[in-house]
Each structure stands twice: as C-alpha cells, then as structure tokens.
Amino acid sequence: MENYPPPLDSVFHALADPTRRAVVQRLGQGPATVSDLAKPFPMGLPAFLKHLGVLESAGLIDTQKAGRTRTCTLQQARLAQAGSWFDDQRALWASRYDNLDTLLSALGGHGHDH
Amino acid sequence: MENYPPPLDSVFHALADPTRRAVVQRLGQGPATVSDLAKPFPMGLPAFLKHLGVLESAGLIDTQKAGRTRTCTLQQARLAQAGSWFDDQRALWASRYDNLDTLLSALGGHGHDH
C-alpha cells in the first residue's frame, strides 16, 4: 500500500508525545547530555529515560557514554524520512489541484467566451 | 516546552500505522466511500472501521453518510499542521548550520589568508 518501510510506525509513535517532541526539538539545536535534557521536565529520571528509550528505539536519537556522562544526538536523517512522508502527501494534493485547475479551465473554455 | 496543541499527539498516533497512512494517502486523491477504501486491505470491516475511527478522532478525516453510503474526506488542514512541525524542526537545523557557517567563516578568516 505504501513505499515506506515499517520504521515510520515507530517514528510516528515516538513523536505522539509532547515530552519526546520537546526532546527532538531541543536536540535540533545540537547534542545534549541526559541530565541537561531532563532538567525542564517535571518527572523523575526513570520516566524520562523511558522516553529517551522510545526515541532511541525509533532511531530518532543516538546516545553515547563518555565516563559518567551520556550524550544524546538527534538522528536527523530518520526525522527527515518521516517529514518527507508529509511532503509526499502535499505533492499528491498539489497534483490533484493541478488536475482540477486543468479541468476547470477546460470547462471554462468550453462554456464561456471571454 | 512547545507551541503545539495536544492534538498533535493524536495525529502522530493515528499515523503510526501503515493501514491508516495508506488511507490518508488514498484520500489525498479525493473523497472515497468506506467500502471503496476498505477493498485493498486484508482485514475484516470491523477492524477497518476501527482504523477509520482513530483517523476521525484525530481530526484527520471527516465522514458523512448519504443514504446507505458513508463517504470519507481528508482534513488536509490537520495533516498540514502535523507536517508543519517537521518544517519547524528543519528550520531549527538550518539556523543552526547557518550559525556554524558564520562561525567557521569567522575562524577561517582569522586563521588563514587566501
């Protein structure tokens, strides 16, 4: 039915939560440590780590440990892949409206003389 | 943390399924009846109607009954709202890379004479 691989399921699932979208948005400005990322959120660290786990499973973030610090990086390619799904839908509508314009012009040309 | 209303949660949840994405894609070409929409999918009508219910709750589709026929229409504005979330993320990365370019130019101008 569609040309997109299953990973889109997990990406959209991961983005269906305001905390996880906020983390993606923050990481769009550059990598950040888990403790810096967690600060703004009114939840315990275990709950926050669970959100990071969902983002990591979906391939939206990558985490790396250096000593006692874990740093998260946005995987822009994966996010862009999901974004391109919307671009494709827009292109579909656009082609539909182009066809409609063509049809309306044809009908207009047929029915009226300007 | 973000300027997007809660509906984004339900839109992304609705899109986290290949059947529901395929329905959205099909309706991008124009309204369709439930029976026409259901045909390509290897599942019973109750299961398919459940998917349509998720799409309707998320505001992605609208359904209208005329006689015994129910017709589904894509709510493009809602889909576009979710798509614009990705556009905003891209704009964030772009501004970040612009800043990086400026920094690199400044460093280059400082360190080397061409």
Coordinates of C-alpha atoms in Angstrom, one line a residue:
Chain A
M1 CA 0.0 0.0 0.0
E2 CA 2.9 2.4 0.6
N3 CA 6.6 2.7 -0.2
Y4 CA 7.7 3.5 3.3
P5 CA 9.4 1.0 5.5
P6 CA 8.0 -0.1 8.9
P7 CA 10.3 2.2 10.8
L8 CA 7.8 5.0 10.1
D9 CA 5.4 3.3 12.6
S10 CA 7.9 3.7 15.4
V11 CA 8.9 7.2 14.4
F12 CA 5.3 8.5 14.5
H13 CA 4.7 6.6 17.7
A14 CA 7.7 8.2 19.3
L15 CA 6.5 11.7 18.2
A16 CA 3.0 11.1 19.6
D17 CA 4.1 12.5 22.9
P18 CA 4.9 16.1 23.9
T19 CA 7.9 15.3 26.0
R20 CA 9.5 13.3 23.2
R21 CA 8.7 16.0 20.7
A22 CA 10.3 18.6 23.0
V23 CA 13.5 16.5 23.3
V24 CA 13.7 16.2 19.5
Q25 CA 13.2 20.0 19.2
R26 CA 15.9 20.6 21.8
L27 CA 18.4 18.2 20.1
G28 CA 17.8 20.0 16.8
Q29 CA 19.9 22.8 18.3
G30 CA 22.8 20.3 19.0
P31 CA 23.7 17.3 21.2
A32 CA 23.0 17.5 24.9
T33 CA 23.6 15.4 28.0
V34 CA 20.8 13.4 29.5
S35 CA 20.9 15.5 32.7
D36 CA 20.6 18.7 30.8
L37 CA 17.8 17.3 28.6
A38 CA 15.9 16.1 31.7
K39 CA 16.0 19.4 33.6
P40 CA 12.9 21.1 32.2
F41 CA 10.6 18.2 32.6
P42 CA 8.5 17.7 35.8
M43 CA 9.1 13.9 36.0
G44 CA 11.5 11.5 37.6
L45 CA 14.7 10.4 35.8
P46 CA 13.4 6.8 35.2
A47 CA 10.3 8.2 33.4
F48 CA 12.4 10.5 31.4
L49 CA 14.9 7.7 30.5
K50 CA 11.9 5.7 29.3
H51 CA 11.0 8.5 26.8
L52 CA 14.7 8.6 25.6
G53 CA 14.5 4.8 25.1
V54 CA 11.4 5.2 22.9
L55 CA 13.2 7.8 20.8
E56 CA 16.4 5.7 20.6
S57 CA 14.4 2.5 19.5
A58 CA 12.7 4.6 16.8
G59 CA 16.2 5.6 15.6
L60 CA 15.5 9.3 16.2
I61 CA 18.3 9.8 18.7
D62 CA 21.7 8.2 19.4
T63 CA 23.3 8.1 22.8
Q64 CA 26.9 7.8 23.7
K65 CA 28.6 7.5 27.1
A66 CA 31.9 9.2 27.9
G67 CA 32.9 8.5 31.6
R68 CA 29.8 9.1 33.6
T69 CA 28.1 11.4 31.1
R70 CA 25.7 10.2 28.5
T71 CA 25.2 12.5 25.5
C72 CA 22.2 12.4 23.1
T73 CA 22.4 13.3 19.4
L74 CA 19.5 13.8 17.0
Q75 CA 19.4 11.4 14.0
Q76 CA 18.2 14.0 11.5
A77 CA 18.0 11.5 8.6
R78 CA 15.4 9.5 10.4
L79 CA 13.4 12.5 11.3
A80 CA 13.7 13.8 7.7
Q81 CA 12.4 10.5 6.4
A82 CA 9.2 10.9 8.4
G83 CA 9.0 14.6 7.3
S84 CA 9.2 13.5 3.7
W85 CA 6.1 11.4 4.1
F86 CA 4.2 14.7 4.6
D87 CA 6.0 16.3 1.7
D88 CA 4.7 13.4 -0.5
Q89 CA 1.2 13.9 0.7
R90 CA 1.4 17.6 -0.2
A91 CA 2.7 16.7 -3.6
L92 CA -0.4 14.4 -4.1
W93 CA -2.8 17.2 -3.2
A94 CA -0.9 19.6 -5.4
S95 CA -1.2 17.3 -8.4
R96 CA -4.8 16.8 -7.6
Y97 CA -5.5 20.6 -7.6
D98 CA -3.5 21.0 -10.8
N99 CA -5.7 18.4 -12.4
L100 CA -8.8 20.2 -11.1
D101 CA -7.4 23.5 -12.4
T102 CA -6.9 21.9 -15.8
L103 CA -10.4 20.5 -15.8
L104 CA -11.9 23.8 -14.7
S105 CA -10.0 25.7 -17.4
A106 CA -11.2 23.2 -19.9
L107 CA -14.8 23.5 -18.8
G108 CA -14.5 27.3 -18.6
G109 CA -13.0 27.4 -22.1
H110 CA -15.9 25.3 -23.3
G111 CA -18.8 27.0 -21.5
H112 CA -17.8 30.7 -21.7
D113 CA -16.1 33.0 -24.1
H114 CA -14.1 35.8 -22.5
Chain B
M1 CA 8.0 23.2 26.1
E2 CA 6.4 23.6 22.7
N3 CA 3.9 25.7 20.9
Y4 CA 1.8 22.9 19.5
P5 CA -1.6 21.9 20.9
P6 CA -2.2 18.4 22.3
P7 CA -4.0 17.3 19.0
L8 CA -0.5 16.6 17.6
D9 CA -0.4 13.6 19.9
S10 CA -3.4 12.0 18.4
V11 CA -2.4 12.9 14.8
F12 CA 1.0 11.2 15.2
H13 CA -0.5 8.3 17.0
A14 CA -3.0 7.9 14.1
L15 CA -0.2 8.0 11.6
A16 CA 1.9 5.3 13.4
D17 CA 0.1 2.6 11.4
P18 CA 0.6 1.6 7.8
T19 CA -3.1 1.0 7.1
R20 CA -4.1 4.4 8.4
R21 CA -1.2 6.1 6.5
A22 CA -2.4 4.3 3.3
V23 CA -6.0 5.6 3.9
V24 CA -4.7 9.2 4.3
Q25 CA -2.6 8.8 1.1
R26 CA -5.7 7.5 -0.8
L27 CA -7.9 10.3 0.5
G28 CA -5.3 12.8 -0.7
Q29 CA -6.6 12.0 -4.2
G30 CA -10.1 12.8 -3.2
P31 CA -13.1 11.6 -1.1
A32 CA -14.0 7.9 -1.1
T33 CA -16.6 5.7 0.3
V34 CA -15.8 3.4 3.2
S35 CA -16.4 0.3 1.0
D36 CA -14.0 1.5 -1.7
L37 CA -11.4 2.5 0.9
A38 CA -11.7 -0.9 2.6
K39 CA -11.2 -3.1 -0.5
P40 CA -7.4 -3.2 -0.7
F41 CA -6.9 -4.2 2.9
P42 CA -6.7 -7.8 4.0
M43 CA -8.9 -7.4 7.1
G44 CA -12.5 -7.5 8.2
L45 CA -14.7 -4.5 8.0
P46 CA -14.9 -4.1 11.8
A47 CA -11.1 -3.9 12.0
F48 CA -11.0 -1.4 9.2
L49 CA -13.7 0.8 10.7
K50 CA -11.7 0.9 13.9
H51 CA -8.8 2.4 11.9
L52 CA -11.2 4.9 10.4
G53 CA -12.4 5.8 13.9
V54 CA -8.8 6.5 15.0
L55 CA -8.3 8.8 12.0
E56 CA -11.6 10.6 12.7
S57 CA -10.8 11.1 16.4
A58 CA -7.5 12.6 15.4
G59 CA -9.4 15.0 13.1
L60 CA -7.6 13.7 10.0
I61 CA -10.7 12.5 8.2
D62 CA -14.4 13.5 8.2
T63 CA -17.1 11.1 7.4
Q64 CA -20.6 11.8 6.0
K65 CA -23.5 9.5 5.4
A66 CA -25.8 9.8 2.5
G67 CA -28.4 7.1 2.4
R68 CA -26.5 3.8 3.0
T69 CA -23.2 5.2 1.8
R70 CA -20.6 6.7 4.1
T71 CA -18.0 8.9 2.4
C72 CA -14.7 9.9 3.9
T73 CA -12.8 13.1 3.3
L74 CA -9.3 14.1 4.2
Q75 CA -9.0 17.0 6.6
Q76 CA -5.9 18.5 5.0
A77 CA -5.5 21.3 7.5
R78 CA -5.0 18.9 10.3
L79 CA -2.5 16.9 8.3
A80 CA -0.7 20.1 7.3
Q81 CA -0.5 21.1 11.0
A82 CA 1.5 18.0 11.8
G83 CA 3.6 18.4 8.6
S84 CA 4.5 22.0 9.7
W85 CA 6.0 20.5 12.9
F86 CA 8.6 18.9 10.7
D87 CA 9.1 22.1 8.7
D88 CA 9.8 23.9 12.0
Q89 CA 12.4 21.3 13.0
R90 CA 14.1 21.7 9.6
A91 CA 14.2 25.5 10.1
L92 CA 15.9 24.9 13.5
W93 CA 18.6 22.8 12.0
A94 CA 19.0 25.3 9.1
S95 CA 19.5 28.2 11.5
R96 CA 22.0 26.0 13.5
Y97 CA 24.0 25.3 10.3
D98 CA 23.9 29.0 9.3
N99 CA 25.4 29.8 12.7
L100 CA 28.0 27.2 12.2
D101 CA 28.8 28.5 8.8
T102 CA 29.2 32.0 10.2
L103 CA 31.5 30.7 12.9
L104 CA 33.6 28.7 10.5
S105 CA 33.9 31.7 8.2
A106 CA 35.0 33.9 11.1
L107 CA 37.5 31.3 12.2
G108 CA 38.7 30.8 8.6
G109 CA 39.1 34.5 8.1
H110 CA 41.1 34.7 11.3
G111 CA 43.4 31.7 10.7
H112 CA 44.2 31.8 7.0
D113 CA 44.8 34.4 4.4
H114 CA 43.6 33.4 0.9

